[in-house]
Every structure is written in structure tokens, then in C-alpha cells.
């Protein structure tokens, strides 16, 4: 079992602010790290799939980094917008590919 | 369809009733996962299929839970003799192959009364 922790649990920011949150894990023994965005009443949507130490991915105003040696991944949102309000989930895919281990998520609210 | 479809979206069951939750994955996706999400928690793994083969069912909480994917496409999660602690959102996800991004359905919210 891979214990995935996310912090903070929830976050309120003003529109236009940049923000970041953390996914931490005790071991680098996994196949890939995935970030998902989950808006209320919708399906979780994949943001990034990261596999290599030092990976950096970017999609618009959102970017993510992965440091497997120190056991964390950061998700950054630049210039937050109200539509960014969602729960952001981090998940590790096991080496077997059979299981994702999810964190409890960071709930982001962007205040207009 | 374009995405993963789950039905029903909402299900209220009386304690002791059997329920069946359906997942239609994206066509051609080999991997299919079922997850259970209790209120305030992250999704917890239930079971994994590769095509029709159930390769991992280590997350199923009891023998009341059963999942199948007989033809390697549609999957059904069955819960027998439902208990209140079974109340949760049940998520299904599929991916093209192992390691690729997973696409989730909207989930089925099960409430056992």
C-alpha cells in the first residue's frame, strides 16, 4: 500500500492569485503519478501523468513537478480563476498497474 | 460514447437489498478500475480488470462485493445484502493501457437506508 498525502486539505484564494499544493508519498516505488481535477457533479479529469524524477508538465496556467527522490509532487496554478475551483487529486499508479492509490485531495475555491 | 458512463447516477437501497452498478468504459480501453469514495475521503481501490480478467480484487471489502467484466467491456459491480457502511460514491475508470491516464465516470452515489 502506498500512503499518499495531500496538503492543504482546502484552500481559498482570490481570483488572480497564484497557488500551489503538495502531494507527498513515502516511496518512489510506483509506476506513475497522476494529477486529476474533480469538479462538483462531474467526473475526475486527468491533468498530468508523470513518471520520471524531475518531470515537469504544463497545461495552460497549470503546471506540475515531480521529485521522486524526496517524495513529493507540486501542482501550481498561475493566476487562479473561478473555474479552477475543484478538488485536485493526486494518485500513484502501482508498478503492477493494477491500482491507483489516491490522496484525499485539495479542495480549491477561487473567490471572484 | 465519448466518455465513461455509469448508471444509475443515484441509488437508494434498503439495508439488506442487493444492488448492481454498471460501468460502460471507453471503447477499446483495456484497463478498468472500480473505486469507492466515502464522504471526506479519497477514492479507495476496489478492483481492477485487464480486459475480461479480474487481475486484482484485493480492495473488495467483503464477500458481499462482486465485480465482473465478462466480455472485456461493460463491467458490473454487485453488492449483496447492502449495509449502511456501503453508502458511498462508486467510481469507475478506464484507461487505454496500463499507465495511461484514466478516464472516470461521474460515479454512482449509493445510499443505504
Short mmCIF file of C-alpha atoms in Angstrom, two decimals, chain A residues 31-32 34 36 38 41-44 46 49 89 93 95-104, chain B residues 9 33 35 37 40-43 45 48 55-56 58 89 91 98-102 104-106:
data_model
loop_
_atom_site.label_atom_id
_atom_site.label_comp_id
_atom_site.label_asym_id
_atom_site.label_seq_id
_atom_site.Cartn_x
_atom_site.Cartn_y
_atom_site.Cartn_z
CA UNK A 31 4.82 3.33 -11.97
CA UNK A 32 3.44 6.85 -12.41
CA UNK A 34 -1.31 11.23 -11.87
CA UNK A 36 -6.76 14.82 -11.50
CA UNK A 38 -12.59 16.88 -9.93
CA UNK A 41 -21.06 16.91 -10.26
CA UNK A 42 -18.51 15.99 -12.91
CA UNK A 43 -16.03 13.18 -13.49
CA UNK A 44 -12.43 13.45 -12.35
CA UNK A 46 -6.79 13.80 -15.80
CA UNK A 49 0.74 11.79 -15.89
CA UNK A 89 -6.49 14.63 -6.56
CA UNK A 93 -0.22 4.03 -10.03
CA UNK A 95 4.15 -0.87 -10.51
CA UNK A 96 1.76 -3.64 -11.44
CA UNK A 97 -0.56 -1.08 -12.99
CA UNK A 98 -3.41 -2.67 -11.06
CA UNK A 99 -4.11 0.06 -8.55
CA UNK A 100 -4.19 3.78 -8.13
CA UNK A 101 -3.56 4.99 -4.60
CA UNK A 102 -5.32 8.31 -4.13
CA UNK A 103 -4.73 11.11 -1.71
CA UNK A 104 -7.74 12.76 -0.10
CA UNK B 9 -26.22 8.04 -11.04
CA UNK B 33 -10.91 0.16 -12.23
CA UNK B 35 -13.20 2.77 -6.64
CA UNK B 37 -15.25 7.05 -2.13
CA UNK B 40 -14.46 13.24 3.05
CA UNK B 41 -12.10 10.54 1.83
CA UNK B 42 -10.10 9.98 -1.30
CA UNK B 43 -11.18 7.20 -3.65
CA UNK B 45 -9.38 0.96 -4.72
CA UNK B 48 -9.06 -3.93 -11.45
CA UNK B 55 -6.38 -9.22 -12.03
CA UNK B 56 -6.78 -7.60 -8.66
CA UNK B 58 -7.77 -7.03 -3.15
CA UNK B 89 -19.82 7.11 -4.33
CA UNK B 91 -16.36 5.42 -9.33
CA UNK B 98 -1.62 0.26 -18.09
CA UNK B 99 -0.06 3.52 -17.00
CA UNK B 100 -2.01 5.74 -19.32
CA UNK B 101 -4.32 8.40 -17.95
CA UNK B 102 -7.53 7.07 -16.52
CA UNK B 104 -13.52 8.43 -14.89
CA UNK B 105 -17.26 8.16 -14.94
CA UNK B 106 -19.39 10.51 -12.89
#
